[in-house]
Amino acid sequence: MTARRVPPYAPLVGFLLLLAALFGVAWAAGAAAGPVAPGMHPSGSSGPGTGGGGMGGMNGMKH
């Protein structure tokens, strides 16, 4: 009985498929979890903490 030869690109294709699956699972978990902190807004919205690129409510912390 002869051994089957695996093409040299097969492990790379398998790794890329696994990487894509893990990325999809991580993206879905992040989308389900929502923002990481209360009051966070997308960068285009207006609201506290959007001016000057700093964190809102951190007055007096400039050096």
PDB file of N, CA and C in Angstrom, residues 26-57:
ATOM      1  N   ALA A  26     -14.735  35.640  16.575  1.00  0.00           N
ATOM      2  CA  ALA A  26     -14.358  36.790  17.397  1.00  0.00           C
ATOM      3  C   ALA A  26     -15.177  38.019  17.020  1.00  0.00           C
ATOM      4  N   TRP A  27     -15.405  38.228  15.734  1.00  0.00           N
ATOM      5  CA  TRP A  27     -16.194  39.367  15.288  1.00  0.00           C
ATOM      6  C   TRP A  27     -17.638  39.242  15.781  1.00  0.00           C
ATOM      7  N   ALA A  28     -18.211  38.053  15.675  1.00  0.00           N
ATOM      8  CA  ALA A  28     -19.582  37.849  16.131  1.00  0.00           C
ATOM      9  C   ALA A  28     -19.698  38.057  17.638  1.00  0.00           C
ATOM     10  N   ALA A  29     -18.725  37.588  18.405  1.00  0.00           N
ATOM     11  CA  ALA A  29     -18.750  37.785  19.852  1.00  0.00           C
ATOM     12  C   ALA A  29     -18.622  39.261  20.195  1.00  0.00           C
ATOM     13  N   GLY A  30     -17.774  39.979  19.493  1.00  0.00           N
ATOM     14  CA  GLY A  30     -17.633  41.416  19.736  1.00  0.00           C
ATOM     15  C   GLY A  30     -18.882  42.189  19.367  1.00  0.00           C
ATOM     16  N   ALA A  31     -19.529  41.799  18.284  1.00  0.00           N
ATOM     17  CA  ALA A  31     -20.764  42.470  17.880  1.00  0.00           C
ATOM     18  C   ALA A  31     -21.880  42.188  18.887  1.00  0.00           C
ATOM     19  N   ALA A  32     -21.916  40.991  19.435  1.00  0.00           N
ATOM     20  CA  ALA A  32     -22.944  40.650  20.413  1.00  0.00           C
ATOM     21  C   ALA A  32     -22.687  41.337  21.746  1.00  0.00           C
ATOM     22  N   ALA A  33     -21.426  41.556  22.102  1.00  0.00           N
ATOM     23  CA  ALA A  33     -21.090  42.178  23.387  1.00  0.00           C
ATOM     24  C   ALA A  33     -21.381  43.670  23.382  1.00  0.00           C
ATOM     25  N   GLY A  34     -21.274  44.312  22.231  1.00  0.00           N
ATOM     26  CA  GLY A  34     -21.533  45.744  22.152  1.00  0.00           C
ATOM     27  C   GLY A  34     -20.316  46.553  22.578  1.00  0.00           C
ATOM     28  N   PRO A  35     -20.540  47.831  22.905  1.00  0.00           N
ATOM     29  CA  PRO A  35     -19.420  48.697  23.293  1.00  0.00           C
ATOM     30  C   PRO A  35     -18.761  48.210  24.583  1.00  0.00           C
ATOM     31  N   VAL A  36     -17.508  48.540  24.758  1.00  0.00           N
ATOM     32  CA  VAL A  36     -16.768  48.065  25.916  1.00  0.00           C
ATOM     33  C   VAL A  36     -17.050  48.886  27.164  1.00  0.00           C
ATOM     34  N   ALA A  37     -17.631  50.073  27.010  1.00  0.00           N
ATOM     35  CA  ALA A  37     -17.919  50.921  28.162  1.00  0.00           C
ATOM     36  C   ALA A  37     -19.197  51.706  27.903  1.00  0.00           C
ATOM     37  N   PRO A  38     -19.942  52.022  28.943  1.00  0.00           N
ATOM     38  CA  PRO A  38     -21.157  52.819  28.758  1.00  0.00           C
ATOM     39  C   PRO A  38     -20.822  54.209  28.222  1.00  0.00           C
ATOM     40  N   GLY A  39     -21.665  54.718  27.365  1.00  0.00           N
ATOM     41  CA  GLY A  39     -21.478  56.068  26.842  1.00  0.00           C
ATOM     42  C   GLY A  39     -20.534  56.161  25.667  1.00  0.00           C
ATOM     43  N   MET A  40     -20.018  55.044  25.176  1.00  0.00           N
ATOM     44  CA  MET A  40     -19.126  55.118  24.026  1.00  0.00           C
ATOM     45  C   MET A  40     -19.949  55.349  22.773  1.00  0.00           C
ATOM     46  N   HIS A  41     -19.429  56.180  21.886  1.00  0.00           N
ATOM     47  CA  HIS A  41     -20.108  56.515  20.644  1.00  0.00           C
ATOM     48  C   HIS A  41     -19.150  56.305  19.486  1.00  0.00           C
ATOM     49  N   PRO A  42     -19.666  56.060  18.285  1.00  0.00           N
ATOM     50  CA  PRO A  42     -18.789  56.006  17.118  1.00  0.00           C
ATOM     51  C   PRO A  42     -18.063  57.339  16.948  1.00  0.00           C
ATOM     52  N   SER A  43     -16.948  57.342  16.285  1.00  0.00           N
ATOM     53  CA  SER A  43     -16.114  58.538  16.177  1.00  0.00           C
ATOM     54  C   SER A  43     -16.817  59.690  15.468  1.00  0.00           C
ATOM     55  N   GLY A  44     -17.833  59.439  14.659  1.00  0.00           N
ATOM     56  CA  GLY A  44     -18.505  60.507  13.947  1.00  0.00           C
ATOM     57  C   GLY A  44     -19.632  61.154  14.720  1.00  0.00           C
ATOM     58  N   SER A  45     -19.980  60.659  15.897  1.00  0.00           N
ATOM     59  CA  SER A  45     -21.123  61.203  16.618  1.00  0.00           C
ATOM     60  C   SER A  45     -20.691  62.340  17.528  1.00  0.00           C
ATOM     61  N   SER A  46     -21.669  63.124  17.946  1.00  0.00           N
ATOM     62  CA  SER A  46     -21.375  64.189  18.891  1.00  0.00           C
ATOM     63  C   SER A  46     -21.815  63.744  20.269  1.00  0.00           C
ATOM     64  N   GLY A  47     -21.102  64.162  21.251  1.00  0.00           N
ATOM     65  CA  GLY A  47     -21.437  63.791  22.613  1.00  0.00           C
ATOM     66  C   GLY A  47     -20.237  63.997  23.506  1.00  0.00           C
ATOM     67  N   PRO A  48     -20.355  63.647  24.764  1.00  0.00           N
ATOM     68  CA  PRO A  48     -19.238  63.850  25.676  1.00  0.00           C
ATOM     69  C   PRO A  48     -18.009  63.057  25.247  1.00  0.00           C
ATOM     70  N   GLY A  49     -16.877  63.701  25.369  1.00  0.00           N
ATOM     71  CA  GLY A  49     -15.631  63.004  25.078  1.00  0.00           C
ATOM     72  C   GLY A  49     -15.237  62.992  23.613  1.00  0.00           C
ATOM     73  N   THR A  50     -16.015  63.663  22.735  1.00  0.00           N
ATOM     74  CA  THR A  50     -15.660  63.615  21.318  1.00  0.00           C
ATOM     75  C   THR A  50     -14.791  64.784  20.896  1.00  0.00           C
ATOM     76  N   GLY A  51     -14.694  65.817  21.698  1.00  0.00           N
ATOM     77  CA  GLY A  51     -13.892  66.985  21.316  1.00  0.00           C
ATOM     78  C   GLY A  51     -12.466  66.847  21.786  1.00  0.00           C
ATOM     79  N   GLY A  52     -11.523  67.150  20.941  1.00  0.00           N
ATOM     80  CA  GLY A  52     -10.123  67.157  21.327  1.00  0.00           C
ATOM     81  C   GLY A  52      -9.481  65.789  21.435  1.00  0.00           C
ATOM     82  N   GLY A  53     -10.186  64.754  21.202  1.00  0.00           N
ATOM     83  CA  GLY A  53      -9.600  63.425  21.218  1.00  0.00           C
ATOM     84  C   GLY A  53      -9.339  62.879  22.604  1.00  0.00           C
ATOM     85  N   GLY A  54      -9.777  63.584  23.662  1.00  0.00           N
ATOM     86  CA  GLY A  54      -9.541  63.108  25.013  1.00  0.00           C
ATOM     87  C   GLY A  54     -10.736  62.373  25.568  1.00  0.00           C
ATOM     88  N   MET A  55     -10.608  61.983  26.817  1.00  0.00           N
ATOM     89  CA  MET A  55     -11.697  61.287  27.471  1.00  0.00           C
ATOM     90  C   MET A  55     -12.590  62.305  28.160  1.00  0.00           C
ATOM     91  N   GLY A  56     -13.905  62.176  28.002  1.00  0.00           N
ATOM     92  CA  GLY A  56     -14.832  63.069  28.648  1.00  0.00           C
ATOM     93  C   GLY A  56     -14.807  62.893  30.155  1.00  0.00           C
ATOM     94  N   GLY A  57     -15.011  63.978  30.896  1.00  0.00           N
ATOM     95  CA  GLY A  57     -15.044  63.899  32.340  1.00  0.00           C
ATOM     96  C   GLY A  57     -13.675  63.818  32.986  1.00  0.00           C
TER      97      GLY A  57
END
